[in-house]
């Protein structure tokens, strides 16, 4: 194991001392005890212990075979969108354990889809739902309670019409607008620093609320807009955010949904094109990208990137009940 | 916190939680000389000390008292489900003569009513950029109040409406910035104002920049739009921005109809977009004549895209059945 010590996440002072004392690779430190290391490298006992603790962590986690991964993924459900054509295109809905980005022009329905998913994730399991809770991070004040309650009421009515057996009738007793509201945790962030702080706290919030199955981040680009002057800091922060979101998704079996704005890219020669904001690097960071766009007066959703789905375009509408199929007779099949 | 860590942080000049959290982790390791684990620990501690735990939507519902400002017309309030939202930016756009300023003036009056009357029991600040403030029209609206709300004559004679409308003129971007960063926060912090009107936003950004300066313009636009958004969220203000229309040329060189000025960069920061259109028909009522208008919701997180015919009368803008 010829891994250089400089790759360990240690403070620069300690690293310098180790190198001067002639320790260059991880293997040089093997079989050393803390007092000995502290004496030879001239670091404090405490620092020596920290170095050795770091080494033990360097052992990689056990690997999984592709078959095991497949089995694990097959157990993971998806959150239905109440729009059966979009569910079909996504293979059952927005998958748990994956990160999904929704982007499009203002007013196309990004927030509506987020609010809809925040209700849908709470649909009880006997109705084909996930029966989970949701954390809604709102950076632009778009979480409008009135509208959320409206979508919740529509979903409750929809399920109560479908209730057939005893189990479903019992489940309906606890699936009400008030329980939906009380299972929705709203986090407001006004700038990127607050957003970064909240992301740091997510692991502990998720540990305290194991039923959370959806994390919505509505408005990813807005908080980072003031950083346009310092693109390198923005890129580093965004890289960190992407890693944290991926860790939340895979570590807690949570579906992570973020929304992104559009921005204009100049192509030269006076031509321009609309592209999702936050740059090229961000586009690689997420598993699935869903593009919502207008075609005349029709609203369309296109899967722009996904390792597991074809690039399909489907039509949807936003009714007073929420995000739905264009043909209302299909909507009943959302179950 | 470990004293060694503490001294490393203070010698690096990091005082507040915010200072700490806005530095990328790798940079923080460099400036403080701390290890990755220590930095992570410090940041997590800082975040949990700084931020309060999340609220559930149910708690929000119970703690929320008023979340919108009535326009003073039941039909228009119905279209907007109660009125303009508190804590977000509403844009009203339309051609000249559509009646945008009329709606803004009407809000300056209705914000002064108590909360059970749809107001916010506070004043308004009105920032003019192009025209001078239509003070005569405001007086006329105020004079009509006792006739419009006859059951409240005791109240309307008590409120001194014109004293609670603060008027600012901002002829250029520098004075607008000064106004938004100093004068408006002062008024708001004293509780004198809950409504901020900007009439109109496009003029400043249109006149000060050449077409080739779009990069600088966008930067200014971003800092301006985050400023008003922060103000609205921090102080629970209603913010109304009046915008003009621009004809957009499509690829073939033809016009694809008027659209709001300032482009996508601005649209991205608007929460509710309303459109006011002047129609060719005329309507009359009780000896007054008015051109017919249509007020429509173009997008909003909580409103369906409906529209309502409206007309401008002596007493203000009213919806028509």
XYZ file of C-alpha atoms in Angstrom:
656
model
C 0.000 0.000 0.000
C 2.147 2.865 -1.303
C -0.315 5.650 -0.547
C 1.537 8.880 0.231
C 0.846 10.421 3.633
C 0.095 13.751 1.993
C -3.211 12.329 0.754
C -4.475 11.803 4.310
C -6.888 14.460 5.611
C -4.465 15.724 8.264
C -3.502 19.248 9.182
C -0.630 20.647 7.148
C 1.590 21.156 10.240
C 1.373 17.497 11.223
C 1.984 16.368 7.647
C 5.113 18.510 7.445
C 6.478 17.061 10.678
C 5.863 13.492 9.505
C 7.629 14.088 6.226
C 10.646 15.718 7.885
C 10.919 12.717 10.183
C 11.119 10.476 7.116
C 7.578 9.100 6.987
C 6.395 9.292 3.389
C 3.933 6.474 2.840
C 1.170 4.942 4.851
C 3.137 1.691 5.027
C 5.894 3.569 6.934
C 3.492 4.067 9.792
C 2.223 0.513 9.988
C 2.822 -1.269 13.313
C 3.784 1.975 15.047
C 2.290 2.881 18.404
C 1.297 6.397 19.347
C 4.080 7.130 21.900
C 6.735 5.942 19.460
C 5.345 8.031 16.605
C 5.079 11.078 18.833
C 8.746 10.689 19.828
C 10.094 10.063 16.329
C 8.119 12.680 14.450
C 8.093 15.286 17.184
C 4.311 15.601 17.273
C 2.189 15.625 20.396
C 0.748 12.367 21.734
C -2.705 13.584 20.796
C -1.729 14.300 17.215
C -0.011 10.940 16.907
C -3.214 9.216 18.015
C -5.218 11.195 15.472
C -2.823 10.138 12.705
C -3.093 6.456 13.611
C -6.870 6.659 13.904
C -6.971 8.119 10.401
C -4.926 5.171 9.113
C -7.376 2.621 10.422
C -10.160 4.420 8.613
C -8.229 4.238 5.384
C -9.288 0.611 4.941
C -11.887 0.521 2.136
C -15.415 -0.732 2.885
C -16.290 -4.283 1.746
C -17.207 -4.400 -1.913
C -20.606 -5.469 -3.231
C -21.249 -7.513 -6.326
C -23.439 -6.125 -9.094
C -26.038 -8.759 -8.247
C -26.203 -7.611 -4.637
C -26.580 -4.008 -5.809
C -29.330 -5.013 -8.198
C -31.201 -6.760 -5.413
C -30.801 -3.730 -3.176
C -32.065 -1.417 -5.895
C -35.027 -3.645 -6.630
C -36.132 -3.200 -3.021
C -36.072 0.572 -3.347
C -39.403 2.017 -4.314
C -40.257 5.131 -6.269
C -42.465 8.075 -5.446
C -45.392 8.272 -7.854
C -46.007 11.678 -9.397
C -49.797 11.352 -9.966
C -49.035 11.832 -13.642
C -49.056 8.279 -14.995
C -47.254 9.075 -18.241
C -44.348 10.623 -16.324
C -44.382 7.700 -13.882
C -44.194 5.373 -16.885
C -41.253 7.240 -18.364
C -39.406 7.186 -15.043
C -40.186 3.520 -14.431
C -42.624 4.035 -11.569
C -41.874 7.560 -10.421
C -39.028 9.476 -8.803
C -36.686 6.788 -7.410
C -35.575 6.638 -3.776
C -31.839 6.581 -3.258
C -31.189 8.733 -6.323
C -30.745 12.440 -6.975
C -33.074 14.052 -9.492
C -32.915 17.545 -10.923
C -35.892 19.394 -12.399
C -35.113 22.418 -14.537
C -37.130 24.782 -16.690
C -38.217 28.378 -17.268
C -40.142 30.325 -14.606
C -43.781 29.304 -14.320
C -43.383 25.947 -16.040
C -44.266 23.994 -12.897
C -41.030 23.039 -11.124
C -42.350 24.052 -7.719
C -45.686 22.397 -8.464
C -43.965 19.084 -9.125
C -41.966 19.467 -5.906
C -45.069 20.202 -3.843
C -46.843 17.300 -5.526
C -43.997 14.915 -4.675
C -43.966 16.186 -1.087
C -47.610 15.090 -0.804
C -47.177 11.880 -2.806
C -44.311 10.553 -0.698
C -46.771 10.391 2.191
C -49.341 8.208 0.427
C -49.720 5.090 2.632
C -48.040 1.886 1.492
C -51.305 0.005 1.002
C -52.153 2.526 -1.741
C -48.860 1.856 -3.483
C -47.133 4.827 -1.877
C -44.038 5.033 0.274
C -45.665 6.269 3.487
C -42.738 8.545 4.286
C -42.068 12.041 5.513
C -40.489 14.937 3.653
C -37.956 17.700 4.235
C -38.675 20.706 2.018
C -35.788 23.157 1.704
C -37.074 26.383 0.289
C -34.622 29.026 -0.888
C -37.013 31.400 -2.647
C -40.116 31.467 -0.489
C -41.990 29.283 -2.961
C -43.361 26.893 -0.339
C -46.834 28.427 -0.244
C -48.766 26.704 2.491
C -52.163 27.400 0.904
C -51.221 25.616 -2.290
C -49.595 22.722 -0.455
C -52.735 22.174 1.617
C -54.782 22.246 -1.596
C -52.652 19.502 -3.170
C -52.788 17.501 0.063
C -56.587 17.720 0.161
C -56.795 16.550 -3.471
C -54.537 13.570 -2.748
C -56.569 12.623 0.332
C -59.801 12.757 -1.664
C -58.226 10.725 -4.461
C -57.120 7.969 -2.068
C -60.383 7.904 -0.151
C -62.204 7.223 -3.431
C -59.839 4.319 -4.094
C -60.136 2.764 -0.624
C -61.593 -0.712 -1.013
C -60.443 -3.106 1.680
C -60.262 -2.772 5.447
C -56.534 -2.041 5.506
C -56.935 0.928 3.201
C -59.869 2.280 5.187
C -57.789 2.125 8.370
C -54.882 3.834 6.609
C -57.200 6.620 5.473
C -57.911 7.520 9.106
C -54.355 8.744 9.515
C -53.922 10.071 5.987
C -55.441 13.532 6.399
C -54.420 17.029 5.413
C -53.253 17.773 8.949
C -51.027 14.693 9.170
C -49.577 15.511 5.769
C -48.751 19.005 7.005
C -47.247 17.703 10.239
C -45.018 15.242 8.345
C -43.593 18.014 6.173
C -40.523 19.727 7.596
C -39.902 23.091 6.011
C -36.440 24.635 6.051
C -36.044 28.173 4.763
C -32.642 29.358 3.536
C -32.050 32.884 2.341
C -28.507 32.619 1.052
C -25.916 30.001 0.235
C -24.268 30.142 3.649
C -27.538 29.190 5.316
C -28.015 26.482 2.715
C -24.551 25.047 3.420
C -25.248 25.136 7.153
C -28.530 23.262 6.696
C -26.858 20.642 4.532
C -24.336 19.981 7.317
C -27.201 19.396 9.729
C -29.098 17.065 7.408
C -27.472 13.811 8.622
C -28.543 14.499 12.205
C -32.043 15.580 11.130
C -32.395 12.415 9.072
C -31.119 10.281 11.929
C -33.771 11.777 14.214
C -36.526 11.289 11.615
C -35.921 7.902 10.000
C -39.205 8.007 8.084
C -38.055 10.819 5.785
C -38.056 9.493 2.215
C -37.853 12.715 0.225
C -35.623 15.754 0.364
C -36.740 18.638 -1.833
C -34.431 21.546 -2.532
C -36.514 24.085 -4.377
C -34.289 26.708 -5.968
C -30.711 25.500 -6.116
C -29.355 28.342 -8.247
C -30.745 31.426 -6.523
C -28.690 31.269 -3.317
C -25.491 30.860 -5.306
C -26.143 33.782 -7.617
C -24.219 36.318 -5.513
C -21.143 34.124 -6.031
C -21.080 34.821 -9.767
C -18.033 37.012 -9.180
C -16.130 34.178 -7.583
C -16.804 31.218 -9.809
C -14.078 29.075 -8.291
C -15.621 29.307 -4.815
C -19.018 28.554 -6.334
C -17.701 25.470 -8.066
C -16.095 24.164 -4.882
C -19.210 24.796 -2.806
C -21.426 23.162 -5.416
C -19.114 20.179 -5.598
C -19.469 19.780 -1.842
C -23.245 20.163 -2.045
C -23.486 17.494 -4.738
C -21.485 15.063 -2.616
C -23.638 15.757 0.436
C -26.839 15.254 -1.543
C -25.555 11.997 -3.012
C -24.581 10.811 0.473
C -28.062 11.619 1.779
C -29.710 9.828 -1.140
C -27.712 6.601 -0.928
C -27.077 6.567 2.808
C -30.664 7.062 3.922
C -32.630 5.709 0.920
C -34.060 9.152 0.338
C -35.142 10.559 -3.005
C -33.384 13.893 -3.460
C -35.117 16.350 -5.798
C -33.590 19.728 -6.635
C -34.885 22.413 -8.967
C -32.743 24.590 -11.166
C -33.347 27.714 -13.229
C -32.530 28.348 -16.848
C -29.943 30.794 -18.007
C -28.867 32.140 -21.391
C -25.667 30.916 -22.969
C -24.226 32.923 -25.831
C -23.094 30.803 -28.731
C -21.368 33.560 -30.674
C -22.626 35.192 -33.816
C -25.450 36.785 -31.856
C -27.128 33.447 -31.231
C -27.988 32.166 -27.807
C -29.521 29.144 -26.196
C -31.285 28.434 -22.912
C -29.381 26.054 -20.664
C -29.817 25.002 -17.021
C -27.913 27.242 -14.605
C -24.976 26.326 -12.333
C -22.710 25.210 -15.121
C -21.569 22.048 -16.781
C -20.030 20.462 -13.698
C -23.302 20.498 -11.786
C -25.002 18.651 -14.609
C -22.770 15.673 -14.006
C -23.430 15.639 -10.294
C -26.989 14.332 -10.340
C -28.376 10.969 -11.394
C -31.477 12.050 -13.300
C -32.269 15.360 -15.009
C -35.813 16.212 -15.963
C -36.429 19.152 -18.295
C -39.838 20.855 -18.113
C -40.595 23.031 -21.128
C -43.302 24.630 -23.232
C -44.283 23.506 -26.693
C -46.787 26.132 -27.762
C -49.301 26.027 -24.937
C -48.519 22.437 -23.934
C -46.361 21.577 -20.964
C -43.848 18.827 -21.659
C -41.430 16.898 -19.485
C -38.327 15.360 -21.045
C -35.882 13.030 -19.351
C -32.674 14.796 -20.332
C -30.262 12.525 -18.518
C -30.659 9.215 -16.789
C -28.510 6.120 -16.708
C -31.586 3.892 -16.533
C -34.286 5.518 -18.648
C -34.746 6.404 -22.290
C -34.962 10.060 -23.333
C -38.735 10.174 -23.391
C -40.928 13.266 -23.622
C -44.360 13.225 -22.026
C -47.119 15.793 -21.710
C -48.513 16.968 -18.385
C -50.745 19.671 -16.992
C -51.099 21.554 -13.762
C -54.650 21.524 -12.528
C -56.097 22.877 -9.310
C -55.500 19.390 -7.858
C -51.824 19.412 -8.792
C -49.434 17.847 -11.282
C -51.533 15.556 -13.507
C -51.867 13.735 -16.816
C -53.348 15.735 -19.637
C -56.169 13.290 -20.080
C -57.992 13.209 -16.753
C -59.228 9.658 -17.298
C -55.617 8.463 -17.015
C -55.109 10.170 -13.678
C -57.140 7.544 -11.837
C -54.450 5.053 -12.756
C -51.899 6.877 -10.627
C -52.096 4.188 -8.012
C -14.817 23.899 21.659
C -11.233 22.711 21.928
C -9.014 25.716 22.920
C -6.450 24.758 20.297
C -9.132 24.804 17.597
C -10.537 28.029 18.954
C -7.201 29.839 18.802
C -6.568 28.537 15.282
C -9.922 29.967 14.193
C -9.480 33.341 15.835
C -5.948 33.773 14.502
C -7.355 33.101 11.017
C -9.804 35.973 11.604
C -12.931 33.846 11.567
C -15.346 35.404 14.024
C -18.945 34.563 13.225
C -20.655 31.337 12.243
C -21.263 32.849 8.853
C -17.562 33.627 8.306
C -16.773 30.001 9.013
C -19.446 28.413 6.901
C -18.858 30.460 3.783
C -15.281 29.215 3.326
C -14.895 25.935 1.395
C -13.588 23.106 3.604
C -10.250 22.755 1.817
C -9.560 26.488 2.180
C -10.477 26.336 5.833
C -7.959 23.549 6.408
C -5.321 25.665 4.728
C -5.891 28.891 6.660
C -6.354 27.291 10.080
C -3.932 24.378 9.788
C -6.565 22.066 11.272
C -7.222 18.521 10.088
C -10.204 17.571 7.956
C -11.988 15.948 10.862
C -11.519 18.941 13.130
C -12.803 21.306 10.457
C -15.836 19.139 9.819
C -16.585 19.059 13.534
C -16.224 22.827 13.843
C -18.517 23.427 10.898
C -21.195 21.061 12.148
C -21.092 22.675 15.575
C -21.315 26.126 14.040
C -24.255 25.114 11.868
C -26.231 23.602 14.707
C -25.610 26.583 16.963
C -26.633 28.997 14.220
C -29.700 27.383 12.682
C -32.927 26.527 14.417
C -34.574 23.127 13.842
C -37.024 22.863 10.944
C -40.697 23.689 11.381
C -43.415 21.391 10.175
C -45.939 22.791 7.726
C -48.598 22.368 10.410
C -46.639 24.535 12.842
C -46.259 27.120 10.075
C -49.992 27.081 9.524
C -50.701 27.682 13.200
C -48.118 30.433 13.631
C -49.024 32.301 10.471
C -51.422 35.161 11.039
C -51.770 37.131 7.823
C -50.197 35.976 4.628
C -51.568 38.373 2.075
C -52.552 41.947 1.398
C -56.013 42.619 -0.008
C -56.401 44.791 -3.098
C -59.604 46.231 -1.724
C -61.818 44.545 -4.332
C -63.462 41.175 -3.575
C -63.229 39.935 -7.166
C -59.542 40.707 -7.554
C -58.851 39.221 -4.116
C -60.638 36.081 -5.217
C -58.445 35.849 -8.314
C -55.347 36.145 -6.118
C -56.768 34.002 -3.291
C -56.732 36.840 -0.795
C -54.305 39.297 -2.348
C -50.601 39.822 -2.842
C -48.396 37.413 -0.869
C -46.340 38.601 2.097
C -42.659 37.646 1.894
C -42.246 37.385 -1.865
C -41.847 39.510 -4.973
C -44.911 40.127 -7.137
C -44.449 41.539 -10.604
C -47.184 43.412 -12.470
C -46.454 44.072 -16.105
C -48.327 45.545 -19.022
C -48.299 48.165 -21.744
C -48.396 51.820 -20.863
C -51.875 52.961 -19.954
C -52.923 49.513 -18.808
C -53.447 50.701 -15.234
C -50.437 49.271 -13.419
C -49.772 52.357 -11.318
C -53.471 52.514 -10.419
C -53.271 49.106 -8.770
C -50.095 50.124 -6.946
C -51.713 53.271 -5.556
C -54.748 51.318 -4.461
C -52.479 48.953 -2.504
C -50.800 51.922 -0.805
C -54.202 52.759 0.647
C -55.433 49.257 1.419
C -52.233 48.326 3.298
C -53.180 50.899 5.933
C -56.386 49.174 6.992
C -56.273 46.853 9.986
C -55.741 43.156 9.399
C -59.403 42.209 9.766
C -60.097 44.526 6.831
C -57.498 42.856 4.598
C -54.738 45.385 5.274
C -51.508 45.075 7.212
C -52.041 47.996 9.578
C -48.950 49.744 8.278
C -47.719 52.137 5.599
C -46.159 51.901 2.167
C -42.997 53.097 0.506
C -43.336 53.992 -3.154
C -40.151 54.272 -5.224
C -40.612 56.174 -8.492
C -38.002 55.948 -11.188
C -39.492 57.552 -14.277
C -42.488 59.733 -13.619
C -43.169 61.876 -10.634
C -45.452 60.374 -8.048
C -49.143 60.788 -9.030
C -50.002 62.581 -5.817
C -53.306 64.000 -7.073
C -54.598 60.570 -7.940
C -53.623 59.280 -4.512
C -55.562 62.135 -2.900
C -58.551 61.278 -5.049
C -58.401 57.622 -3.995
C -58.135 58.615 -0.348
C -61.103 60.939 -0.751
C -63.159 58.056 -2.111
C -62.427 55.747 0.815
C -65.412 56.756 2.947
C -67.689 56.099 -0.023
C -66.076 52.732 -0.853
C -66.165 51.388 2.679
C -69.272 53.100 4.099
C -69.460 50.760 7.096
C -66.028 51.960 8.243
C -66.457 55.741 8.216
C -65.223 56.027 11.803
C -62.051 54.205 10.821
C -61.424 55.939 7.495
C -61.714 59.376 9.065
C -59.244 58.294 11.757
C -56.456 57.033 9.488
C -54.406 59.787 7.934
C -53.802 57.933 4.700
C -51.418 60.290 2.960
C -49.100 60.443 5.996
C -48.288 56.764 5.710
C -47.165 56.695 2.094
C -43.443 57.393 1.855
C -42.322 58.495 -1.574
C -38.805 58.058 -2.878
C -37.423 59.138 -6.209
C -34.590 57.109 -7.660
C -33.463 58.449 -10.987
C -30.453 56.176 -11.331
C -29.215 52.827 -10.084
C -26.905 54.323 -7.480
C -29.723 56.164 -5.757
C -31.957 53.108 -5.985
C -29.276 51.052 -4.282
C -28.886 53.661 -1.564
C -32.622 53.790 -1.060
C -32.992 50.005 -0.805
C -30.008 49.481 1.453
C -30.522 52.396 3.849
C -33.789 54.273 3.760
C -36.180 51.380 3.194
C -34.683 49.149 5.935
C -34.952 52.090 8.333
C -38.653 52.566 7.647
C -39.324 48.861 7.729
C -37.432 48.231 10.948
C -39.558 50.849 12.706
C -42.697 49.065 11.561
C -43.818 52.050 9.505
C -43.985 50.158 6.223
C -45.127 46.710 5.073
C -45.527 47.410 1.358
C -42.749 48.276 -1.073
C -43.723 49.468 -4.556
C -41.213 49.988 -7.363
C -42.570 51.870 -10.372
C -40.937 50.921 -12.652
C -37.924 48.664 -12.530
C -37.199 48.418 -16.240
C -36.451 52.107 -16.789
C -33.239 52.141 -14.768
C -31.814 48.999 -16.230
C -32.811 49.989 -19.731
C -31.373 53.445 -19.767
C -28.074 52.885 -18.004
C -26.721 50.043 -20.045
C -25.882 49.584 -23.688
C -26.871 46.306 -25.285
C -23.218 45.218 -25.168
C -23.051 45.736 -21.397
C -25.452 42.887 -20.736
C -23.001 41.124 -18.431
C -22.718 44.095 -16.117
C -26.463 44.685 -16.384
C -27.228 41.127 -15.336
C -24.886 41.434 -12.403
C -26.625 44.588 -11.227
C -29.993 43.010 -11.837
C -29.063 39.982 -9.757
C -27.852 42.061 -6.849
C -30.992 44.217 -7.054
C -33.368 41.276 -7.197
C -31.685 39.470 -4.318
C -31.850 42.687 -2.311
C -35.613 43.098 -2.659
C -36.169 39.398 -2.103
C -34.139 39.522 1.112
C -36.056 42.576 2.301
C -39.384 40.912 1.612
C -38.474 37.714 3.427
C -36.633 39.257 6.329
C -39.364 41.749 7.218
C -42.415 39.978 5.798
C -42.991 42.724 3.278
C -45.278 42.740 0.290
C -43.140 43.787 -2.693
C -44.791 44.923 -5.920
C -42.564 45.599 -8.921
C -44.108 47.266 -11.914
C -42.559 46.308 -15.211
C -42.952 47.398 -18.791
C -43.204 45.247 -21.879
C -40.715 44.663 -24.642
C -41.386 43.273 -28.080
C -39.374 40.119 -28.514
C -38.093 39.290 -31.964
C -38.056 35.650 -32.914
C -35.488 33.972 -35.186
C -37.198 35.008 -38.405
C -37.206 38.657 -37.344
C -40.945 38.842 -36.706
C -42.397 39.893 -33.390
C -43.672 37.148 -31.126
C -45.745 39.510 -29.014
C -44.931 41.686 -26.037
C -43.245 40.099 -23.064
C -42.071 41.596 -19.765
C -38.807 43.530 -19.853
C -35.497 42.520 -18.303
C -35.526 38.936 -19.513
C -34.978 35.603 -17.862
C -32.468 36.851 -15.331
C -35.199 38.933 -13.709
C -38.052 36.457 -14.246
C -36.191 33.819 -12.270
C -36.497 35.867 -9.102
C -40.195 36.725 -9.388
C -42.603 34.675 -7.294
C -45.939 35.835 -8.725
C -46.244 37.394 -12.170
C -49.410 39.306 -13.053
C -50.259 40.790 -16.404
C -52.550 43.712 -17.080
C -53.786 44.213 -20.646
C -55.835 47.071 -22.014
C -58.615 45.883 -24.324
C -60.318 47.890 -27.080
C -63.812 47.741 -25.483
C -65.199 50.348 -23.116
C -67.473 49.904 -20.142
C -69.475 52.434 -18.207
C -71.030 52.470 -14.796
C -72.890 55.232 -12.975
C -71.866 57.919 -15.457
C -68.173 56.908 -15.488
C -66.454 55.374 -18.493
C -63.415 53.154 -18.496
C -61.473 51.097 -20.971
C -61.858 47.405 -20.277
C -58.768 45.634 -18.951
C -57.836 42.087 -18.194
C -55.826 41.123 -15.131
C -54.316 37.667 -15.365
C -52.090 35.441 -13.297
C -49.226 34.391 -15.523
C -47.426 32.230 -13.019
C -47.402 31.721 -9.293
C -46.651 28.835 -6.962
C -50.168 28.955 -5.510
C -52.535 30.401 -8.114
C -54.078 28.816 -11.200
C -53.568 30.819 -14.424
C -56.963 32.549 -14.384
C -57.920 36.029 -15.481
C -60.489 38.677 -14.602
C -61.927 41.647 -16.501
C -61.266 44.861 -14.584
C -61.936 48.556 -15.061
C -60.476 51.727 -13.558
C -63.021 53.958 -11.817
C -62.686 57.095 -9.764
C -62.540 54.943 -6.642
C -59.843 52.637 -7.975
C -59.476 49.426 -9.963
C -62.395 47.008 -9.649
C -63.142 43.587 -11.052
C -66.197 43.141 -13.265
C -68.682 40.301 -12.970
